[in-house]
XYZ file of C-alpha atoms in Angstrom:
309
model
C 0.160 70.594 -73.400
C 1.566 73.599 -72.144
C -1.653 75.719 -72.090
C -3.313 72.173 -70.116
C -0.335 72.142 -67.477
C -1.205 75.941 -67.098
C -4.493 75.728 -66.390
C -3.973 72.760 -63.345
C -0.898 75.176 -62.490
C -3.871 77.562 -61.601
C -6.258 75.550 -60.678
C -3.786 74.271 -58.185
C -2.959 77.793 -57.135
C -6.388 78.954 -56.813
C -7.182 75.578 -54.339
C -4.212 76.638 -52.066
C -5.536 80.402 -52.051
C -9.082 79.000 -51.025
C -7.795 77.013 -48.166
C -5.919 80.201 -46.847
C -8.634 82.226 -46.985
C -11.149 79.232 -45.306
C -8.279 78.963 -42.809
C -8.637 82.439 -42.505
C -11.999 81.598 -41.220
C -11.677 80.211 -38.424
C -10.956 82.687 -36.456
C -13.717 85.034 -38.182
C -16.540 82.035 -36.743
C -15.338 81.836 -33.711
C -15.279 85.583 -32.886
C -19.062 85.807 -34.311
C -19.415 82.546 -32.577
C -18.354 83.228 -29.351
C -20.227 86.970 -29.485
C -23.921 85.525 -29.752
C -25.156 84.431 -32.694
C -25.717 81.347 -33.356
C -24.443 78.701 -35.672
C -26.725 78.244 -38.513
C -27.707 82.208 -38.529
C -24.326 82.243 -39.911
C -24.242 79.803 -42.629
C -27.535 81.441 -43.375
C -26.177 85.288 -43.152
C -22.731 83.982 -45.059
C -24.855 82.264 -47.761
C -27.549 84.606 -48.152
C -24.799 88.125 -48.521
C -22.961 85.758 -51.108
C -25.773 84.744 -53.150
C -27.390 88.504 -53.183
C -23.274 89.599 -54.280
C -22.915 86.890 -57.663
C -26.774 87.286 -58.065
C -25.945 90.701 -59.028
C -22.844 90.741 -60.351
C -23.775 87.811 -62.592
C -27.305 88.523 -63.498
C -26.646 88.407 -67.534
C -25.627 85.000 -67.277
C -28.531 83.416 -65.667
C -30.289 81.428 -68.057
C -33.258 79.013 -68.009
C -31.572 75.779 -67.775
C -33.274 72.652 -65.868
C -30.194 70.677 -65.739
C -28.203 73.646 -64.566
C -30.875 74.219 -62.058
C -30.697 70.593 -60.778
C -26.999 70.219 -60.379
C -26.811 73.332 -58.230
C -28.829 71.448 -56.036
C -27.802 68.286 -55.401
C -24.926 70.092 -54.938
C -26.007 72.701 -52.626
C -28.098 69.798 -50.820
C -24.962 68.241 -50.017
C -22.905 71.568 -49.051
C -26.040 72.516 -46.965
C -26.306 69.450 -44.822
C -22.462 69.375 -44.437
C -22.481 72.745 -43.040
C -25.507 72.289 -40.663
C -24.987 69.051 -39.513
C -21.077 69.632 -38.457
C -22.448 72.287 -36.773
C -24.861 70.677 -34.673
C -22.432 67.298 -34.373
C -20.009 70.176 -32.412
C -22.892 70.343 -29.759
C -22.100 67.258 -28.998
C -18.567 66.648 -29.123
C -15.167 67.776 -28.769
C -13.746 70.483 -30.857
C -10.763 68.365 -31.520
C -12.574 65.461 -33.333
C -15.282 67.758 -34.615
C -12.179 68.912 -36.485
C -10.760 65.614 -37.246
C -13.627 63.610 -38.272
C -14.588 66.310 -40.695
C -11.329 66.095 -42.660
C -12.329 62.405 -43.321
C -13.386 64.320 -46.356
C -10.443 63.815 -48.100
C -9.844 59.824 -48.092
C -14.072 59.489 -48.368
C -14.047 61.819 -51.918
C -11.499 59.302 -53.521
C -14.087 56.414 -53.327
C -17.141 58.238 -53.683
C -15.804 60.006 -57.260
C -15.439 56.602 -58.474
C -18.820 56.024 -58.447
C -20.108 59.135 -59.732
C -17.318 60.032 -61.977
C -15.913 56.554 -62.707
C -12.357 57.595 -62.956
C -9.983 55.537 -60.117
C -7.902 57.644 -58.458
C -3.665 56.779 -58.868
C -1.905 55.439 -55.827
C -0.503 59.036 -55.190
C -3.689 60.799 -55.049
C -4.606 57.799 -52.632
C -1.942 57.387 -50.446
C -1.780 61.191 -50.049
C -4.622 61.613 -48.806
C -4.187 59.262 -46.605
C -1.289 61.356 -45.039
C -3.202 64.514 -45.121
C -5.633 62.663 -41.887
C -2.866 61.600 -39.707
C -1.356 65.090 -40.347
C -4.796 66.799 -39.450
C -5.426 64.455 -36.938
C -2.178 65.631 -35.423
C -3.035 68.972 -35.768
C -6.248 69.105 -34.626
C -6.173 66.849 -32.224
C -5.635 67.282 -28.400
C -4.936 63.549 -27.341
C -5.371 64.467 -23.247
C -9.265 65.181 -24.675
C -9.772 62.829 -27.325
C -12.797 60.430 -26.390
C -13.511 59.341 -29.996
C -16.379 56.829 -29.892
C -17.302 57.292 -26.017
C -20.854 57.163 -24.993
C -20.699 61.046 -24.582
C -19.189 62.208 -27.747
C -20.647 59.173 -29.890
C -23.516 61.285 -31.009
C -21.492 63.811 -31.932
C -19.422 61.807 -33.753
C -21.417 60.185 -35.641
C -23.104 63.183 -37.051
C -19.548 65.047 -37.680
C -19.057 61.676 -40.021
C -22.228 61.992 -41.782
C -20.991 65.753 -42.534
C -17.969 64.505 -43.765
C -19.524 62.091 -45.824
C -22.128 65.249 -47.378
C -18.825 67.339 -48.169
C -16.997 64.213 -49.981
C -20.441 63.930 -52.074
C -20.162 68.230 -52.915
C -16.790 67.925 -54.390
C -17.437 64.641 -56.253
C -20.143 66.028 -57.300
C -18.832 69.996 -58.149
C -15.945 67.529 -60.171
C -18.230 66.233 -62.138
C -20.782 68.942 -62.751
C -18.194 70.934 -63.308
C -17.389 69.650 -66.347
C -21.068 69.706 -67.724
C -21.774 73.506 -66.984
C -20.319 76.527 -66.486
C -18.731 76.850 -63.343
C -19.275 80.072 -62.770
C -23.105 79.322 -63.218
C -23.800 76.204 -61.187
C -21.510 77.858 -58.056
C -24.009 80.516 -57.923
C -26.664 77.972 -57.978
C -25.573 76.079 -55.235
C -24.925 79.031 -53.373
C -28.209 80.345 -53.400
C -29.734 76.608 -52.304
C -27.657 76.474 -49.255
C -28.882 79.889 -48.824
C -32.342 78.557 -48.564
C -31.836 75.573 -46.792
C -29.655 77.652 -43.996
C -32.172 80.258 -43.884
C -35.131 77.828 -43.337
C -33.018 75.582 -40.596
C -32.003 78.618 -39.102
C -35.592 80.697 -38.541
C -37.162 77.242 -37.428
C -34.536 75.920 -35.175
C -32.850 79.144 -33.737
C -35.443 82.486 -34.412
C -34.503 85.211 -36.819
C -32.402 87.421 -33.731
C -29.613 87.943 -33.782
C -26.263 89.838 -31.808
C -23.170 91.278 -34.187
C -21.226 94.180 -33.229
C -19.386 96.572 -35.489
C -16.211 94.814 -35.782
C -18.551 91.403 -36.207
C -20.189 93.224 -39.537
C -16.478 93.282 -41.332
C -15.769 89.780 -40.177
C -19.465 88.852 -41.662
C -18.130 90.227 -45.162
C -14.560 88.977 -45.163
C -16.404 85.330 -44.559
C -19.821 85.744 -47.226
C -17.411 87.742 -49.983
C -14.191 85.865 -49.650
C -14.895 82.758 -47.890
C -18.123 81.864 -49.868
C -18.370 83.737 -52.507
C -14.861 83.848 -53.799
C -13.971 80.143 -52.639
C -17.120 78.786 -53.858
C -16.578 80.318 -57.713
C -12.614 79.288 -57.564
C -13.255 75.873 -56.359
C -15.932 75.447 -59.005
C -13.850 76.908 -61.739
C -10.539 75.045 -60.931
C -12.265 71.383 -60.362
C -12.925 71.548 -63.689
C -8.778 70.526 -64.341
C -8.123 68.835 -61.666
C -9.442 65.428 -59.977
C -11.857 65.398 -57.355
C -9.294 63.479 -54.468
C -5.972 66.135 -56.040
C -8.733 69.105 -55.022
C -9.930 67.284 -51.769
C -6.142 67.040 -50.783
C -5.777 70.670 -51.843
C -8.581 72.650 -49.669
C -7.362 70.424 -46.632
C -4.712 72.829 -46.606
C -7.914 74.640 -44.794
C -6.996 73.754 -41.590
C -3.204 74.033 -41.797
C -3.530 77.958 -42.094
C -6.400 77.209 -40.088
C -4.598 76.596 -37.446
C -1.489 79.303 -37.654
C -4.143 81.744 -38.083
C -5.629 80.850 -34.897
C -1.771 81.352 -33.286
C -1.142 84.393 -35.057
C -5.420 86.101 -34.421
C -6.062 84.259 -31.138
C -3.089 83.880 -29.537
C -3.266 80.355 -29.760
C -0.281 77.709 -28.817
C 1.381 75.284 -30.907
C 3.129 72.142 -30.194
C 5.557 69.884 -31.720
C 3.074 67.551 -32.354
C 0.914 70.367 -34.499
C 4.984 70.749 -36.309
C 4.919 66.865 -36.806
C 1.330 67.604 -38.640
C 2.812 69.911 -41.166
C 5.867 67.833 -41.929
C 3.632 64.719 -42.884
C 1.104 66.911 -44.556
C 3.910 68.873 -46.710
C 4.917 65.227 -47.726
C 1.360 64.569 -48.873
C 1.647 67.850 -50.906
C 5.127 66.515 -52.457
C 3.424 63.697 -53.313
C 0.163 64.782 -54.448
C 2.135 67.409 -56.608
C 5.640 65.577 -58.406
C 4.461 61.785 -58.075
C 7.685 61.355 -56.996
C 8.835 61.763 -60.280
C 12.424 63.546 -58.933
C 13.469 60.406 -57.053
C 12.867 58.601 -60.700
C 14.705 61.205 -62.380
C 17.332 60.534 -59.482
C 16.878 56.909 -59.890
C 17.815 57.871 -64.066
C 20.749 59.806 -63.148
C 22.133 57.532 -60.602
C 22.124 54.707 -63.681
C 23.658 56.374 -66.330
C 26.310 57.821 -64.259
C 27.027 54.411 -63.470
C 26.868 53.105 -67.040
C 29.621 56.434 -68.005
C 31.845 54.955 -64.834
């Protein structure tokens, strides 16, 4: 029992670390895109570098395993579509709409996971998932420019929702397949497939030429080695020991860390609305992690104290 609890704690810490690294990636992506690199080119380069690195590290672990390749293909396809469609969607909607609608995957994960894994999520994780989306709404959306569903943004909003659905499938599929296969090799295979899908898309729609500075190379390495290679390996390993709904909640901290990094690195402004968003997400995490067991313990102590008196 103690060993299992230790694994759960390590899995949670791994996913919080992922969220922190991904949060730093927001600023990095913004710098590279503002520097002239096309969105899908950036995705392709990130995953190509990550794939090459992981192949070199784990080359001895490669075996002919058809079921592993198929699993990696499914997960890689869902992740590639999520990345690409989200990027295209950003062209047709506002950044705030895009950021908020992408976070909807947190609510979709328990629904999708139930059909894939046949495991019903508990009421605490469902409540926490809903609170996370509300928190992200306050954290990312400028209500002065928020225009969800209007004709101008409708196409982008729909594409972003498709991206959220695909990411929900990615998280749910990782939860399902990481218990059947070596999670590290599962991560490597899916990264290879994302590299292939995004490279083809980038070459067809954006061309082979791109611009990058010396500082941009360092940022690209951060995104490739840490945000992509390390984080996806951590995700696949961590999700072997926790539920997809719980994983989605912890990984959604990406938006919190992304906002904080934007304030620190890009000198973006933080508002009272954002602080409220932070507070709601913090409450959601407490609910997800503790199942409010501390309230039950306090109630039991009070009952015992009343009996003694």
